[in-house]
Amino acid sequence: MPETPDVDVIVVGAGPAGACASIELARAGLQVVLLERGPFPGSKNMYGGVVYPRILDELIPNWWDEAPVQRWVTRRSTMVLTPTQALTVDFRSTAWGAPPYNGATAYRPDFDHWLASHAEAAGAQVLCSTTVVGLLRDANGRVVGVRTDRPDGDLRARLVIACDGVNSFVAKEAGLHPPVDAANYTLGVKETLALPKEVIDERFGVRGREGVDIEILGGTGGVNGGGFVYTNLDTIAIGAVLKLPKLAAQKRRPEEIIAGLKAHPAIAPLVEGAELKEYSAHVIPEAGLAMMPKLTGDGLLVAGDAAAMCLAAGIWLEGVNFAMASGMYAGRAAIDAIRAGDVSTAGLAGYERRLSETFVLRDHRKLKRAPHLVLSDRVQHVYPELITSVAERMFRVDNPEPKPGLRRIVTSERKRLGIRRRDLARDGLDGFRSFG
Amino acid sequence: MTHIERDHTWPEISFQDRMDTVRFDVHERAHITVDGRTCEGCSTQACVVACPANLFVPTSDGGIVFNYEQCFECGTCYLVCNEEGAITWTYPDGGHGVVFRRT
Amino acid sequence: MSATAPIAVCLKWTPARLDGGPLGPDAADDRFAGISPADRAALELALRLADRLGTTVTAITAGPAGAERALRDALAAGAERAVRLDMATDADSRDVAFELAQSLADAAIVLCGDYSLDRGSGSVPAFVAHHRRIAQALGLVDIDVDTATAATVHATRRLDGGRRELLAIPLPCVLSVEGSLATLRRAPLPRALASRSAHIDVVATPPAHHHGAPAIVTAYRPRARVMPAPAGEVVLDRLRRLTDAGTAPSRGETVVLEPPAAAARIVDALREWGYLP
């Protein structure tokens, strides 16, 4: 005789995925326990800076009136760096500074805590300071609950949703992940630096709650990855995303790479004199579709970073929105499955169907080549110099020499840097197929 | 091939001061253990470079000493470690470990 | 005193955790609020004593609704009943103690932590003992109760210089314990889950009688003292002076004098060594 479940659904991890799954489930009248290993939701979470919350329209109407947002991103820059040069594409939109907004900077300990409070308000039991250490399974291997690190710590449920983050020991224990390959991961390191709000406004050219998000290619000290700078109300966040095997091979410490970024002539004036308030680090599932686990098992769904739902595609760097959406769809699929009385892999097929119909998997499929391309050696170490030196020659007035044509500049710089035309064409095509 | 090597004119704070900005509620149980003997034969010792909290310290006899107290719980060490089983990695007991505030 | 009278544990809810580094005082927020390790030790001890005496534990705190988290954690760990005195966290100690004494009129033992997270003056336990006209002991590092009679607590109190004082305290009493005395047990999962929606008695309190100065949340620091610059031409000499390295200990003497003369000698010595102006 199988033991009776204590609750309908256990959600592991009270980040954006777990909170959104719990909101859906609790609102449908199901009994939900949301387990969080930190002392409060968000206490273990850190990211590279911007949340795009439009998916919350479906869960929390007018979320912008209550979400703990630092600034609304109204200025979005992409910067290409070499040691002495910088080329920036800088976009501004006043539309992004008014409802329904676009991106926002927010502290995750604030944002995730707020989102989980909605799960609690909907009727989910949120239990913090509780680490899940294993899965309970029946004789057929179906997941029937979790084991926590508390005494008398087994909890049974009809269904478990694993939203336990990038290291997801739950999904790994269930055998849903392929063998771990460090090349699929990057390390994000960040400094939160304090400056008076007026100084931030002045340096970044913004007012009120307007904010800036700068994504950087190059400047990571020879380690494949990227950098970022963005504004909170009275702090600046600066950090780097570093490909793990390269980081180890280059023998450069993460904090040295941030220091190098801060010393760059294009960045230094932005962060000068700021006081370090918090240093942080987190691993990112960078490879997208290439590393995605099976999303469904018997009695088990996986969402958020645990399912590698993180889009690291160069000009688009998103994660929290994918976590919120995958959690929400996992919740909906779970409701259907429990009502139909079938929580097997087949009964939970509605999850992957929903993901495939929406941006969650469609973006990942469309951009499946992008993570690899963006972190490739040519994009990382050769093209930044090509781009900046072409710009330098375009804008340089070399009188009495006449102006050279763009095509001549590109060809001569390409040859100077030893880039084969074939590689450039292939990468261009790859880029077009990904981003076009 | 560009390789950024520049003078770091930025006045850097000490690593200990850097880590002192982070809050940790340390539990008495070490949630990560390292089998230092396995590390003696390791040629890369990637964890020493990659750990953002700088918790892996090489010893003069080629081994590794590890401190778990100021761990970000990020997972970098076990991901870069190429010695099967050298690092035993779990999360700290519920409610303990790193507590982020402005991240 | 009846052996079935409950044991009460007073938990001081402190708005901001003070070990939070440069962010500490800014983060005055329930997420970073909590009770001290000494309060946790008091709770654990209350649970152990209640087990041995066959009685129950009542957890009580004075604070706003956010403070109920401490009570829910106490219920999860094994407390039977939880009471919140609805008061501001900066209420005057005398008011807090008066209300505590009212609510805990039947408690056989009132346990408190020896210090709160904001390192207050420790006056609340003394006022509670005063209001109830019962004994008080503080700085305790060990507690034992004779279960047969349940009339006396045998306690060990820490004194300076590594000394210990053995106390026999008649019940009922107010006891303050050090954080090192016991580690709070981990709450079992079923109790932890049940505690999230458990009932908490909320006691409305009258307007304050006393208006103390608002609590100033600052990190605890030992007092600074002026040190004369060490003499010496070269850095190494000055370092030696500072650290006494490589020299016979020059400081310290045992004073064997009558108390007034001894006090004068101590003050002179402290002045000589630079501890006093």
mmCIF file with all atom_site columns, C-alpha atoms in Angstrom, chain C residues 94-236:
data_model
loop_
_atom_site.group_PDB
_atom_site.id
_atom_site.type_symbol
_atom_site.label_atom_id
_atom_site.label_alt_id
_atom_site.label_comp_id
_atom_site.label_asym_id
_atom_site.label_entity_id
_atom_site.label_seq_id
_atom_site.pdbx_PDB_ins_code
_atom_site.Cartn_x
_atom_site.Cartn_y
_atom_site.Cartn_z
_atom_site.occupancy
_atom_site.B_iso_or_equiv
_atom_site.pdbx_formal_charge
_atom_site.auth_seq_id
_atom_site.auth_comp_id
_atom_site.auth_asym_id
_atom_site.auth_atom_id
_atom_site.pdbx_PDB_model_num
ATOM 1   C CA . ARG C 1 94  ? 9.970  48.984 32.729 1.00 0.00 ? 94  ARG C CA 1
ATOM 2   C CA . ASP C 1 95  ? 6.787  48.766 30.640 1.00 0.00 ? 95  ASP C CA 1
ATOM 3   C CA . VAL C 1 96  ? 7.928  45.573 28.941 1.00 0.00 ? 96  VAL C CA 1
ATOM 4   C CA . ALA C 1 97  ? 8.781  43.989 32.300 1.00 0.00 ? 97  ALA C CA 1
ATOM 5   C CA . PHE C 1 98  ? 5.480  45.045 33.856 1.00 0.00 ? 98  PHE C CA 1
ATOM 6   C CA . GLU C 1 99  ? 3.482  43.484 31.008 1.00 0.00 ? 99  GLU C CA 1
ATOM 7   C CA . LEU C 1 100 ? 5.648  40.348 31.022 1.00 0.00 ? 100 LEU C CA 1
ATOM 8   C CA . ALA C 1 101 ? 5.113  39.928 34.752 1.00 0.00 ? 101 ALA C CA 1
ATOM 9   C CA . GLN C 1 102 ? 1.342  40.235 34.265 1.00 0.00 ? 102 GLN C CA 1
ATOM 10  C CA . SER C 1 103 ? 1.278  37.625 31.518 1.00 0.00 ? 103 SER C CA 1
ATOM 11  C CA . LEU C 1 104 ? 3.679  35.270 33.303 1.00 0.00 ? 104 LEU C CA 1
ATOM 12  C CA . ALA C 1 105 ? 2.080  35.395 36.760 1.00 0.00 ? 105 ALA C CA 1
ATOM 13  C CA . ASP C 1 106 ? 1.784  31.605 36.899 1.00 0.00 ? 106 ASP C CA 1
ATOM 14  C CA . ALA C 1 107 ? 5.202  30.630 35.499 1.00 0.00 ? 107 ALA C CA 1
ATOM 15  C CA . ALA C 1 108 ? 7.395  28.535 37.796 1.00 0.00 ? 108 ALA C CA 1
ATOM 16  C CA . ILE C 1 109 ? 10.577 29.545 36.030 1.00 0.00 ? 109 ILE C CA 1
ATOM 17  C CA . VAL C 1 110 ? 11.024 32.548 33.751 1.00 0.00 ? 110 VAL C CA 1
ATOM 18  C CA . LEU C 1 111 ? 14.031 31.992 31.490 1.00 0.00 ? 111 LEU C CA 1
ATOM 19  C CA . CYS C 1 112 ? 15.735 34.808 29.616 1.00 0.00 ? 112 CYS C CA 1
ATOM 20  C CA . GLY C 1 113 ? 18.831 35.130 27.476 1.00 0.00 ? 113 GLY C CA 1
ATOM 21  C CA . ASP C 1 114 ? 21.682 36.907 29.187 1.00 0.00 ? 114 ASP C CA 1
ATOM 22  C CA . TYR C 1 115 ? 21.900 39.479 26.410 1.00 0.00 ? 115 TYR C CA 1
ATOM 23  C CA . SER C 1 116 ? 19.833 40.574 23.424 1.00 0.00 ? 116 SER C CA 1
ATOM 24  C CA . LEU C 1 117 ? 21.100 41.194 19.920 1.00 0.00 ? 117 LEU C CA 1
ATOM 25  C CA . ASP C 1 118 ? 21.187 44.941 20.518 1.00 0.00 ? 118 ASP C CA 1
ATOM 26  C CA . ARG C 1 119 ? 23.132 44.479 23.757 1.00 0.00 ? 119 ARG C CA 1
ATOM 27  C CA . GLY C 1 120 ? 20.600 46.226 25.949 1.00 0.00 ? 120 GLY C CA 1
ATOM 28  C CA . SER C 1 121 ? 21.109 46.875 29.630 1.00 0.00 ? 121 SER C CA 1
ATOM 29  C CA . GLY C 1 122 ? 19.634 43.523 30.700 1.00 0.00 ? 122 GLY C CA 1
ATOM 30  C CA . SER C 1 123 ? 17.158 45.296 32.944 1.00 0.00 ? 123 SER C CA 1
ATOM 31  C CA . VAL C 1 124 ? 13.968 43.495 31.857 1.00 0.00 ? 124 VAL C CA 1
ATOM 32  C CA . PRO C 1 125 ? 14.610 40.239 33.792 1.00 0.00 ? 125 PRO C CA 1
ATOM 33  C CA . ALA C 1 126 ? 15.404 42.227 36.932 1.00 0.00 ? 126 ALA C CA 1
ATOM 34  C CA . PHE C 1 127 ? 12.184 44.256 36.608 1.00 0.00 ? 127 PHE C CA 1
ATOM 35  C CA . VAL C 1 128 ? 10.149 41.088 36.017 1.00 0.00 ? 128 VAL C CA 1
ATOM 36  C CA . ALA C 1 129 ? 11.592 39.551 39.195 1.00 0.00 ? 129 ALA C CA 1
ATOM 37  C CA . HIS C 1 130 ? 10.837 42.770 41.011 1.00 0.00 ? 130 HIS C CA 1
ATOM 38  C CA . HIS C 1 131 ? 7.205  42.903 39.875 1.00 0.00 ? 131 HIS C CA 1
ATOM 39  C CA . ARG C 1 132 ? 6.624  39.305 40.825 1.00 0.00 ? 132 ARG C CA 1
ATOM 40  C CA . ARG C 1 133 ? 8.668  39.632 44.028 1.00 0.00 ? 133 ARG C CA 1
ATOM 41  C CA . ILE C 1 134 ? 10.666 36.513 43.162 1.00 0.00 ? 134 ILE C CA 1
ATOM 42  C CA . ALA C 1 135 ? 14.352 35.632 43.002 1.00 0.00 ? 135 ALA C CA 1
ATOM 43  C CA . GLN C 1 136 ? 16.564 36.431 40.059 1.00 0.00 ? 136 GLN C CA 1
ATOM 44  C CA . ALA C 1 137 ? 19.912 35.082 38.932 1.00 0.00 ? 137 ALA C CA 1
ATOM 45  C CA . LEU C 1 138 ? 21.912 36.015 35.843 1.00 0.00 ? 138 LEU C CA 1
ATOM 46  C CA . GLY C 1 139 ? 25.017 35.030 33.931 1.00 0.00 ? 139 GLY C CA 1
ATOM 47  C CA . LEU C 1 140 ? 24.199 31.346 34.377 1.00 0.00 ? 140 LEU C CA 1
ATOM 48  C CA . VAL C 1 141 ? 26.231 28.703 32.594 1.00 0.00 ? 141 VAL C CA 1
ATOM 49  C CA . ASP C 1 142 ? 24.534 25.649 34.071 1.00 0.00 ? 142 ASP C CA 1
ATOM 50  C CA . ILE C 1 143 ? 21.120 24.912 35.523 1.00 0.00 ? 143 ILE C CA 1
ATOM 51  C CA . ASP C 1 144 ? 19.732 21.865 37.253 1.00 0.00 ? 144 ASP C CA 1
ATOM 52  C CA . VAL C 1 145 ? 16.419 21.280 39.013 1.00 0.00 ? 145 VAL C CA 1
ATOM 53  C CA . ASP C 1 146 ? 15.721 18.720 41.666 1.00 0.00 ? 146 ASP C CA 1
ATOM 54  C CA . THR C 1 147 ? 12.868 16.915 39.921 1.00 0.00 ? 147 THR C CA 1
ATOM 55  C CA . ALA C 1 148 ? 11.620 15.234 43.095 1.00 0.00 ? 148 ALA C CA 1
ATOM 56  C CA . THR C 1 149 ? 10.688 18.426 44.870 1.00 0.00 ? 149 THR C CA 1
ATOM 57  C CA . ALA C 1 150 ? 10.852 20.935 42.013 1.00 0.00 ? 150 ALA C CA 1
ATOM 58  C CA . ALA C 1 151 ? 11.426 23.565 44.659 1.00 0.00 ? 151 ALA C CA 1
ATOM 59  C CA . THR C 1 152 ? 14.980 24.677 44.037 1.00 0.00 ? 152 THR C CA 1
ATOM 60  C CA . VAL C 1 153 ? 17.119 25.446 41.007 1.00 0.00 ? 153 VAL C CA 1
ATOM 61  C CA . HIS C 1 154 ? 20.811 24.685 41.346 1.00 0.00 ? 154 HIS C CA 1
ATOM 62  C CA . ALA C 1 155 ? 22.700 26.981 39.039 1.00 0.00 ? 155 ALA C CA 1
ATOM 63  C CA . THR C 1 156 ? 26.283 27.842 38.205 1.00 0.00 ? 156 THR C CA 1
ATOM 64  C CA . ARG C 1 157 ? 27.094 31.470 37.594 1.00 0.00 ? 157 ARG C CA 1
ATOM 65  C CA . ARG C 1 158 ? 30.131 32.777 35.754 1.00 0.00 ? 158 ARG C CA 1
ATOM 66  C CA . LEU C 1 159 ? 32.313 35.193 37.684 1.00 0.00 ? 159 LEU C CA 1
ATOM 67  C CA . ASP C 1 160 ? 35.393 37.082 36.604 1.00 0.00 ? 160 ASP C CA 1
ATOM 68  C CA . GLY C 1 161 ? 38.746 35.390 36.590 1.00 0.00 ? 161 GLY C CA 1
ATOM 69  C CA . GLY C 1 162 ? 37.409 31.987 35.592 1.00 0.00 ? 162 GLY C CA 1
ATOM 70  C CA . ARG C 1 163 ? 35.625 31.541 38.906 1.00 0.00 ? 163 ARG C CA 1
ATOM 71  C CA . ARG C 1 164 ? 32.185 30.025 39.309 1.00 0.00 ? 164 ARG C CA 1
ATOM 72  C CA . GLU C 1 165 ? 29.493 30.667 41.872 1.00 0.00 ? 165 GLU C CA 1
ATOM 73  C CA . LEU C 1 166 ? 27.091 27.887 42.832 1.00 0.00 ? 166 LEU C CA 1
ATOM 74  C CA . LEU C 1 167 ? 23.597 29.128 43.565 1.00 0.00 ? 167 LEU C CA 1
ATOM 75  C CA . ALA C 1 168 ? 20.529 27.516 45.083 1.00 0.00 ? 168 ALA C CA 1
ATOM 76  C CA . ILE C 1 169 ? 17.551 29.527 43.869 1.00 0.00 ? 169 ILE C CA 1
ATOM 77  C CA . PRO C 1 170 ? 14.057 28.956 45.251 1.00 0.00 ? 170 PRO C CA 1
ATOM 78  C CA . LEU C 1 171 ? 11.227 28.620 42.735 1.00 0.00 ? 171 LEU C CA 1
ATOM 79  C CA . PRO C 1 172 ? 9.557  30.598 41.287 1.00 0.00 ? 172 PRO C CA 1
ATOM 80  C CA . CYS C 1 173 ? 12.450 32.578 39.852 1.00 0.00 ? 173 CYS C CA 1
ATOM 81  C CA . VAL C 1 174 ? 13.775 34.541 36.887 1.00 0.00 ? 174 VAL C CA 1
ATOM 82  C CA . LEU C 1 175 ? 16.944 33.127 35.335 1.00 0.00 ? 175 LEU C CA 1
ATOM 83  C CA . SER C 1 176 ? 19.179 34.603 32.630 1.00 0.00 ? 176 SER C CA 1
ATOM 84  C CA . VAL C 1 177 ? 21.430 32.167 30.805 1.00 0.00 ? 177 VAL C CA 1
ATOM 85  C CA . GLU C 1 178 ? 24.457 32.521 28.563 1.00 0.00 ? 178 GLU C CA 1
ATOM 86  C CA . GLY C 1 179 ? 24.327 31.556 24.907 1.00 0.00 ? 179 GLY C CA 1
ATOM 87  C CA . SER C 1 180 ? 26.940 28.848 25.332 1.00 0.00 ? 180 SER C CA 1
ATOM 88  C CA . LEU C 1 181 ? 24.724 26.895 27.713 1.00 0.00 ? 181 LEU C CA 1
ATOM 89  C CA . ALA C 1 182 ? 22.790 24.982 25.096 1.00 0.00 ? 182 ALA C CA 1
ATOM 90  C CA . THR C 1 183 ? 22.254 24.787 21.338 1.00 0.00 ? 183 THR C CA 1
ATOM 91  C CA . LEU C 1 184 ? 18.640 25.121 20.302 1.00 0.00 ? 184 LEU C CA 1
ATOM 92  C CA . ARG C 1 185 ? 17.335 21.864 18.863 1.00 0.00 ? 185 ARG C CA 1
ATOM 93  C CA . ARG C 1 186 ? 16.329 21.693 15.232 1.00 0.00 ? 186 ARG C CA 1
ATOM 94  C CA . ALA C 1 187 ? 12.562 21.832 14.913 1.00 0.00 ? 187 ALA C CA 1
ATOM 95  C CA . PRO C 1 188 ? 11.046 18.655 13.470 1.00 0.00 ? 188 PRO C CA 1
ATOM 96  C CA . LEU C 1 189 ? 9.372  19.085 10.099 1.00 0.00 ? 189 LEU C CA 1
ATOM 97  C CA . PRO C 1 190 ? 5.746  18.405 11.149 1.00 0.00 ? 190 PRO C CA 1
ATOM 98  C CA . ARG C 1 191 ? 5.943  20.905 14.002 1.00 0.00 ? 191 ARG C CA 1
ATOM 99  C CA . ALA C 1 192 ? 7.737  23.438 11.782 1.00 0.00 ? 192 ALA C CA 1
ATOM 100 C CA . LEU C 1 193 ? 4.944  23.200 9.210  1.00 0.00 ? 193 LEU C CA 1
ATOM 101 C CA . ALA C 1 194 ? 2.190  23.371 11.831 1.00 0.00 ? 194 ALA C CA 1
ATOM 102 C CA . SER C 1 195 ? 3.807  26.387 13.481 1.00 0.00 ? 195 SER C CA 1
ATOM 103 C CA . ARG C 1 196 ? 3.318  28.497 10.329 1.00 0.00 ? 196 ARG C CA 1
ATOM 104 C CA . SER C 1 197 ? -0.415 28.665 10.992 1.00 0.00 ? 197 SER C CA 1
ATOM 105 C CA . ALA C 1 198 ? -0.437 28.025 14.751 1.00 0.00 ? 198 ALA C CA 1
ATOM 106 C CA . HIS C 1 199 ? -2.403 30.264 17.097 1.00 0.00 ? 199 HIS C CA 1
ATOM 107 C CA . ILE C 1 200 ? -0.557 33.043 18.901 1.00 0.00 ? 200 ILE C CA 1
ATOM 108 C CA . ASP C 1 201 ? -2.132 34.904 21.827 1.00 0.00 ? 201 ASP C CA 1
ATOM 109 C CA . VAL C 1 202 ? -1.836 38.607 21.177 1.00 0.00 ? 202 VAL C CA 1
ATOM 110 C CA . VAL C 1 203 ? -2.132 40.758 24.282 1.00 0.00 ? 203 VAL C CA 1
ATOM 111 C CA . ALA C 1 204 ? -3.080 44.383 23.751 1.00 0.00 ? 204 ALA C CA 1
ATOM 112 C CA . THR C 1 205 ? -1.047 46.593 26.061 1.00 0.00 ? 205 THR C CA 1
ATOM 113 C CA . PRO C 1 206 ? -2.033 49.979 27.482 1.00 0.00 ? 206 PRO C CA 1
ATOM 114 C CA . PRO C 1 207 ? -0.184 53.089 26.358 1.00 0.00 ? 207 PRO C CA 1
ATOM 115 C CA . ALA C 1 208 ? 3.327  53.277 27.742 1.00 0.00 ? 208 ALA C CA 1
ATOM 116 C CA . HIS C 1 209 ? 3.862  54.618 31.255 1.00 0.00 ? 209 HIS C CA 1
ATOM 117 C CA . HIS C 1 210 ? 7.481  55.331 30.652 1.00 0.00 ? 210 HIS C CA 1
ATOM 118 C CA . HIS C 1 211 ? 8.925  56.923 27.605 1.00 0.00 ? 211 HIS C CA 1
ATOM 119 C CA . GLY C 1 212 ? 12.487 55.792 27.261 1.00 0.00 ? 212 GLY C CA 1
ATOM 120 C CA . ALA C 1 213 ? 14.866 57.145 24.720 1.00 0.00 ? 213 ALA C CA 1
ATOM 121 C CA . PRO C 1 214 ? 14.456 55.322 21.397 1.00 0.00 ? 214 PRO C CA 1
ATOM 122 C CA . ALA C 1 215 ? 16.771 52.350 21.109 1.00 0.00 ? 215 ALA C CA 1
ATOM 123 C CA . ILE C 1 216 ? 19.855 53.284 19.149 1.00 0.00 ? 216 ILE C CA 1
ATOM 124 C CA . VAL C 1 217 ? 21.006 50.393 17.076 1.00 0.00 ? 217 VAL C CA 1
ATOM 125 C CA . THR C 1 218 ? 24.774 50.353 17.018 1.00 0.00 ? 218 THR C CA 1
ATOM 126 C CA . ALA C 1 219 ? 27.287 47.569 17.018 1.00 0.00 ? 219 ALA C CA 1
ATOM 127 C CA . TYR C 1 220 ? 28.730 46.579 20.391 1.00 0.00 ? 220 TYR C CA 1
ATOM 128 C CA . ARG C 1 221 ? 32.277 47.764 20.749 1.00 0.00 ? 221 ARG C CA 1
ATOM 129 C CA . PRO C 1 222 ? 34.658 47.810 23.672 1.00 0.00 ? 222 PRO C CA 1
ATOM 130 C CA . ARG C 1 223 ? 35.612 51.299 24.791 1.00 0.00 ? 223 ARG C CA 1
ATOM 131 C CA . ALA C 1 224 ? 38.577 52.891 23.107 1.00 0.00 ? 224 ALA C CA 1
ATOM 132 C CA . ARG C 1 225 ? 41.572 53.961 25.141 1.00 0.00 ? 225 ARG C CA 1
ATOM 133 C CA . VAL C 1 226 ? 44.499 56.204 24.401 1.00 0.00 ? 226 VAL C CA 1
ATOM 134 C CA . MET C 1 227 ? 47.854 54.543 23.970 1.00 0.00 ? 227 MET C CA 1
ATOM 135 C CA . PRO C 1 228 ? 51.045 56.600 24.034 1.00 0.00 ? 228 PRO C CA 1
ATOM 136 C CA . ALA C 1 229 ? 53.154 56.192 20.942 1.00 0.00 ? 229 ALA C CA 1
ATOM 137 C CA . PRO C 1 230 ? 55.937 53.676 21.578 1.00 0.00 ? 230 PRO C CA 1
ATOM 138 C CA . ALA C 1 231 ? 59.421 55.084 21.891 1.00 0.00 ? 231 ALA C CA 1
ATOM 139 C CA . GLY C 1 232 ? 62.238 53.892 19.641 1.00 0.00 ? 232 GLY C CA 1
ATOM 140 C CA . GLU C 1 233 ? 64.301 55.145 16.731 1.00 0.00 ? 233 GLU C CA 1
ATOM 141 C CA . VAL C 1 234 ? 63.594 52.326 14.297 1.00 0.00 ? 234 VAL C CA 1
ATOM 142 C CA . VAL C 1 235 ? 60.356 50.564 13.463 1.00 0.00 ? 235 VAL C CA 1
ATOM 143 C CA . LEU C 1 236 ? 61.573 47.274 14.897 1.00 0.00 ? 236 LEU C CA 1
#
